[in-house]
Short mmCIF file of C-alpha atoms in Angstrom, two decimals:
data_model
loop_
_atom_site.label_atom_id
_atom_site.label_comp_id
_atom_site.label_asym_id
_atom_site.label_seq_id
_atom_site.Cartn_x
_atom_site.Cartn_y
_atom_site.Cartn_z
CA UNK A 1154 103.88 186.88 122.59
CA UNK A 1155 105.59 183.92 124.59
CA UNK A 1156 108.66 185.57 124.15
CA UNK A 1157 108.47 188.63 125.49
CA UNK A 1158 110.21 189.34 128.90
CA UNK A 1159 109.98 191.80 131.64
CA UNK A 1160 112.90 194.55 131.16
CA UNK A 1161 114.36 196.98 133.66
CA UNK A 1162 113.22 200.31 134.63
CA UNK A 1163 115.96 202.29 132.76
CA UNK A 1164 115.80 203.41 128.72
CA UNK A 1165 112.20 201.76 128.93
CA UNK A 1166 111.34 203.07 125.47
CA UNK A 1167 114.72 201.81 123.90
CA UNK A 1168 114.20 198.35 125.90
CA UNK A 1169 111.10 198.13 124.74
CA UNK A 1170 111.48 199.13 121.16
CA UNK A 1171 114.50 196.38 121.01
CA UNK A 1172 112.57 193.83 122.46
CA UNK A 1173 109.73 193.96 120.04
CA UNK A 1174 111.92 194.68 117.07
CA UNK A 1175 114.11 191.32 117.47
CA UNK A 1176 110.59 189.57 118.26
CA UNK A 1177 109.63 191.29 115.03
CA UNK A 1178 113.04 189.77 113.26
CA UNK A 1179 112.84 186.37 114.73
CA UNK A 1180 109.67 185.75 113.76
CA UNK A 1181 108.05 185.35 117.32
CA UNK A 1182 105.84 188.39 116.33
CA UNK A 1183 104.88 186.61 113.06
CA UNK A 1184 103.53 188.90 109.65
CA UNK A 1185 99.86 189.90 109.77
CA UNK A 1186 99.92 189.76 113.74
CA UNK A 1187 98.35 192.16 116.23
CA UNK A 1188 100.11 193.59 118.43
CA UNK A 1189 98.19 195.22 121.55
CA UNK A 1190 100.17 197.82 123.57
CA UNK A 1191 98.27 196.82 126.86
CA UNK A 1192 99.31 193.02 126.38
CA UNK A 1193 102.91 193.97 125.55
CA UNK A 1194 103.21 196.32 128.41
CA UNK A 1195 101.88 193.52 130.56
CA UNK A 1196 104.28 190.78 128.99
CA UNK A 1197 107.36 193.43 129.48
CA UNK A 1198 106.67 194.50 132.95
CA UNK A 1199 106.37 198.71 131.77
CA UNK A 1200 103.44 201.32 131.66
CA UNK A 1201 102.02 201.93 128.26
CA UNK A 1202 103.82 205.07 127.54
CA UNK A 1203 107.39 203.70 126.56
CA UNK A 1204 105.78 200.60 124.77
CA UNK A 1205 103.15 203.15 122.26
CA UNK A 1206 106.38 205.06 121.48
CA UNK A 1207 108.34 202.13 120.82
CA UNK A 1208 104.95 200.96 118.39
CA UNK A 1209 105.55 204.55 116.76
CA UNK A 1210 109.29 204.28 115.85
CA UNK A 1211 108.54 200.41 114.89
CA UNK A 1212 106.21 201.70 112.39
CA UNK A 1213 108.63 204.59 110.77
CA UNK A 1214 110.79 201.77 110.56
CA UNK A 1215 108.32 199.78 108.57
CA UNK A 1216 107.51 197.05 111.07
CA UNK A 1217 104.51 197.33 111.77
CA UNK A 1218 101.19 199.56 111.01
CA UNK A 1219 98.75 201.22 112.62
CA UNK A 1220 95.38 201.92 112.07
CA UNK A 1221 93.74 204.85 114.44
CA UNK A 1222 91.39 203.34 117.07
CA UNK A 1223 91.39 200.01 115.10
CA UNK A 1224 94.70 197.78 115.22
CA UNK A 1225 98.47 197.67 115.25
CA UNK A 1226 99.65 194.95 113.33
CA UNK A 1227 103.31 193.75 111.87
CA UNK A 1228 103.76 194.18 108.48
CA UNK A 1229 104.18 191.73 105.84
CA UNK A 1230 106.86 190.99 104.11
CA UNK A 1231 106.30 192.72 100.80
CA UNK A 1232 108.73 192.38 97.96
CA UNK A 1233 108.89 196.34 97.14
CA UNK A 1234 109.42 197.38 101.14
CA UNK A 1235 112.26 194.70 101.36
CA UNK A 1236 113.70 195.31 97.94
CA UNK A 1237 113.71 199.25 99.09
CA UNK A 1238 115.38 198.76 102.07
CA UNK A 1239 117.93 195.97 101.02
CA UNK A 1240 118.61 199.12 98.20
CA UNK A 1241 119.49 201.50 100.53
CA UNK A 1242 121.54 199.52 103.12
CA UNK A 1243 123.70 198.10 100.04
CA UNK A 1244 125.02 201.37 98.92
CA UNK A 1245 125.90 202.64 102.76
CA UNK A 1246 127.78 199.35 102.95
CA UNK A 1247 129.44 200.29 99.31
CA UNK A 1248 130.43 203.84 100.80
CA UNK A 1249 131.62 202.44 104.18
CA UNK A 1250 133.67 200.23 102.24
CA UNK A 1251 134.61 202.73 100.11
CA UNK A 1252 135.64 204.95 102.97
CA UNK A 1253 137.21 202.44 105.14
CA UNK A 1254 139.42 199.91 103.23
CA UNK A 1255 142.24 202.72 103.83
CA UNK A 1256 141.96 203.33 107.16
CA UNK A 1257 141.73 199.24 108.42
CA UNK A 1258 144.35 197.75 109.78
CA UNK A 1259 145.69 194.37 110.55
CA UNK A 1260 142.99 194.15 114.10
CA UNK A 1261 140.44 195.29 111.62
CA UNK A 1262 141.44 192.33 108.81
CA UNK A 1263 142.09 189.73 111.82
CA UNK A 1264 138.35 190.89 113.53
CA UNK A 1265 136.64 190.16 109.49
CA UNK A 1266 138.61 186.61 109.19
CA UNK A 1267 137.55 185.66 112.95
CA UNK A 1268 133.72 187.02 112.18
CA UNK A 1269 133.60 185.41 108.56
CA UNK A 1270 135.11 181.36 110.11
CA UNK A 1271 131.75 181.92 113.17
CA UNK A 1272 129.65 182.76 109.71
CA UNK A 1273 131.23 179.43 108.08
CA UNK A 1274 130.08 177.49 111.19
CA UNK A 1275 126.93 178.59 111.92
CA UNK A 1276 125.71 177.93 108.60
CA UNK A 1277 127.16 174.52 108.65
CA UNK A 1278 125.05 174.43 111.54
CA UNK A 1279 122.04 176.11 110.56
CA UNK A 1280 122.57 178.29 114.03
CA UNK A 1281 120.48 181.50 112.38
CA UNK A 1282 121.04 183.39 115.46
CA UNK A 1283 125.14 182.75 115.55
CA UNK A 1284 125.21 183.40 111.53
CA UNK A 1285 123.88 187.13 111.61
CA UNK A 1286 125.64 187.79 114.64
CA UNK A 1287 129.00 187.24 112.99
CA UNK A 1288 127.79 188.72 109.45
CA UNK A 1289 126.78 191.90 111.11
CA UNK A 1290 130.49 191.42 113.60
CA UNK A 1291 131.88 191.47 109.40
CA UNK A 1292 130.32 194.33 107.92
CA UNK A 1293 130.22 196.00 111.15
CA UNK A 1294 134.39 196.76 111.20
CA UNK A 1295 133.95 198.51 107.73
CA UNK A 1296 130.77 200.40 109.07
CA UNK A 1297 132.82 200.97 112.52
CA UNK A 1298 136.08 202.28 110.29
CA UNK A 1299 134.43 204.36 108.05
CA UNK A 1300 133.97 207.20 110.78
CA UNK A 1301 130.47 207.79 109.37
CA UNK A 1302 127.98 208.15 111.58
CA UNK A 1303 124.90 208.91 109.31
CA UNK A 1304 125.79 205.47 107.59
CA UNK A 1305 125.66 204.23 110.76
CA UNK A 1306 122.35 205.02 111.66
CA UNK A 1307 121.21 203.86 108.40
CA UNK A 1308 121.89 200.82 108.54
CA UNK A 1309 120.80 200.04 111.62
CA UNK A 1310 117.62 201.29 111.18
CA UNK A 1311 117.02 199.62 107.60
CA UNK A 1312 118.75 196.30 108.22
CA UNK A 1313 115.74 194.59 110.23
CA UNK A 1314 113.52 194.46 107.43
CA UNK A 1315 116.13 192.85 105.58
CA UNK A 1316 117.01 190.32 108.28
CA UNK A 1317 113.17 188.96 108.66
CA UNK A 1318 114.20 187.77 104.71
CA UNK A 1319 117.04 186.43 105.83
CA UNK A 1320 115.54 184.14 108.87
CA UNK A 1321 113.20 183.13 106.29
CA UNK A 1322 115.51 182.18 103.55
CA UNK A 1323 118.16 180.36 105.91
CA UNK A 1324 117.27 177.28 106.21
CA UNK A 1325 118.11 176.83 102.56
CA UNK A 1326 122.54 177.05 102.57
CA UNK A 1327 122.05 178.54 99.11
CA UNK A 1328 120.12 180.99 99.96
CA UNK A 1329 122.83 182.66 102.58
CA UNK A 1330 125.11 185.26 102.20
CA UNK A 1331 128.48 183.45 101.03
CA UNK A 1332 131.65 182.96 102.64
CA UNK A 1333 133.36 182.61 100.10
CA UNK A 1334 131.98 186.22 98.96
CA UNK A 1335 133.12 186.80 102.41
CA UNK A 1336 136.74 186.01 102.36
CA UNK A 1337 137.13 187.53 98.46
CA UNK A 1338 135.68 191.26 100.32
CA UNK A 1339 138.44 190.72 103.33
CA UNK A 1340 141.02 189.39 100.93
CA UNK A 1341 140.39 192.51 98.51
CA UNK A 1342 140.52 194.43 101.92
CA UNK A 1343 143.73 193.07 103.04
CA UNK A 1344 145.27 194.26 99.74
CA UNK A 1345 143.75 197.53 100.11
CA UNK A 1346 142.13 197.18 96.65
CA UNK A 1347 139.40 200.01 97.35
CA UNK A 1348 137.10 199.15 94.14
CA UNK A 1349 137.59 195.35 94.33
CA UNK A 1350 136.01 195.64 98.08
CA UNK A 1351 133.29 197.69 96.60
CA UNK A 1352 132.40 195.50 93.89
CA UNK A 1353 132.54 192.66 96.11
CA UNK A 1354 129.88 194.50 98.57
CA UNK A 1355 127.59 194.66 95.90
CA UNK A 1356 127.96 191.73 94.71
CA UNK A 1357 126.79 190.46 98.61
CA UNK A 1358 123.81 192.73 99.00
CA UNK A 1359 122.66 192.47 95.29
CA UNK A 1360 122.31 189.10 95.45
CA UNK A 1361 119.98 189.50 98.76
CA UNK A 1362 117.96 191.93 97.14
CA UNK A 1363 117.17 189.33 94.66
CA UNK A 1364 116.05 187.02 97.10
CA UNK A 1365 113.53 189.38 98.60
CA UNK A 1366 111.17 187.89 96.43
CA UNK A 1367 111.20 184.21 97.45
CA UNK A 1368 110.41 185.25 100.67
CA UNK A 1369 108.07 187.85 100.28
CA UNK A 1370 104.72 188.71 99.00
CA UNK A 1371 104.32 190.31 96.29
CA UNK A 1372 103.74 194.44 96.03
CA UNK A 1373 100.13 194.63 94.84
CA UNK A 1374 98.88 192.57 98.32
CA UNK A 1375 100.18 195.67 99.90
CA UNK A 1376 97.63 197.73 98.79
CA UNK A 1377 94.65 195.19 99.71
CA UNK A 1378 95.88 195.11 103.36
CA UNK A 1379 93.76 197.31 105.09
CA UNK A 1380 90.59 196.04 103.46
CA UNK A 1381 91.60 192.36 104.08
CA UNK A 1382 91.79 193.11 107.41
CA UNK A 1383 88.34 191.16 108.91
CA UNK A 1384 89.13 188.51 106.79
CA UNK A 1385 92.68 187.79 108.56
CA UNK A 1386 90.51 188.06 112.19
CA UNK A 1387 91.55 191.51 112.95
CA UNK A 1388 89.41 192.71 115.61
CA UNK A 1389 89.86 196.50 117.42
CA UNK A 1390 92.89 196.88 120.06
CA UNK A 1391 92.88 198.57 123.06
CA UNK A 1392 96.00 200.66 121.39
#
């Protein structure tokens, strides 16, 4: 809870939500935590109000869960959620390449080389933060070019279950999303080879749904949550 800040006094549901969804994503908020809208309003400077309904779209978004007049909690990382998710944003990124490959550019091409050399370097690195910032800078141009605003908004709302896998999984180099696969999708771009860029993306987020499972646990804990509950030291919020 260390890391949560005050925010200002305007959008103080959207602050909110964003502030406990990267928490959520970096880890700060760890799996199996409680999360207790009176301490996070505190933390965050805000009334209650804007930090429940930032709680409530948090859990449609599957990070975290609530049990009425008992405890709000993040979720675990469970293979079938993460596998689900990584699913769905794979094929919007295999329709926004799809759709945009014809409509890029050279800015477009020059903005995925740039975003694809900061990738290269932050994993030399190990800079987690730097590397997702310039693989979501890479896939962003296709998203941005495809016009599609539904896709959009799918993505974004599925991707942070998917990038609490990939915090996990990055301080293994193997275990990160290539870029080499990288410069073969804005190569096949380049050329305006349509299917090639497609085949490419899927090759990318296949190979991350795959690795949900090292970093998850698996499906049937999912079920035992609830009644595990006291024996994790889950006691009643003030939610």
């Amino acid at each position: 809870m260390d890391a949560l800040r005050p925010v200002g006094r305007t959008l103080l549901r959207d602050r909110a939500y964003e502030t406990l969804r990267d928490a959520i994503v970096r880890g700060d908020l760890a799996p199996g935590s409680v999360v207790r809208d009176s301490e996070v309003a505190e933390r965050l400077g805000l009334s209650r109000a804007p930090v429940r309904e930032a709680l409530a779209r948090l859990g449609d978004e599957g990070l975290v869960e609530t049990k009425p007049q008992s405890y709000t909690r993040v979720t675990r990382l469970v293979s079938r959620v993460v596998r689900d998710a990584a699913s769905v944003v794979r094929v919007m990124h295999e329709l926004a390449a799809r759709t945009a490959v014809p409509l890029l550019g050279p800015e477009g091409i020059r903005a995925m080389r740039e975003a694809n050399e900061r990738f290269a370097a932050a994993v030399r690195t190990a800079d987690v933060d730097a590397a997702l910032r310039a693989d979501d800078a890479l896939h962003d141009v296709l998203v941005g070019a495809s016009g599609n605003h539904a896709l959009a908004a799918t993505v974004e709302r599925y991707t942070p279950l998917i990038r609490r896998v990939e915090r996990h999984l990055f301080g293994d180099a193997g275990t990160c999303v290539s870029a080499v696969l990288h410069t073969r999708l804005i190569d096949a771009c380049e050329a305006g080879d349509t299917e090639e860029a497609v085949r490419v993306t899927t090759e990318i987020w296949r190979a991350l749904e795959e690795l949900a499972d090292e970093a998850t646990e698996p499906t049937t804990e999912a079920t035992g949550l609830s009644a595990r509950a006291g024996e994790l030291g889950v006691g009643a919020s003030t939610n």
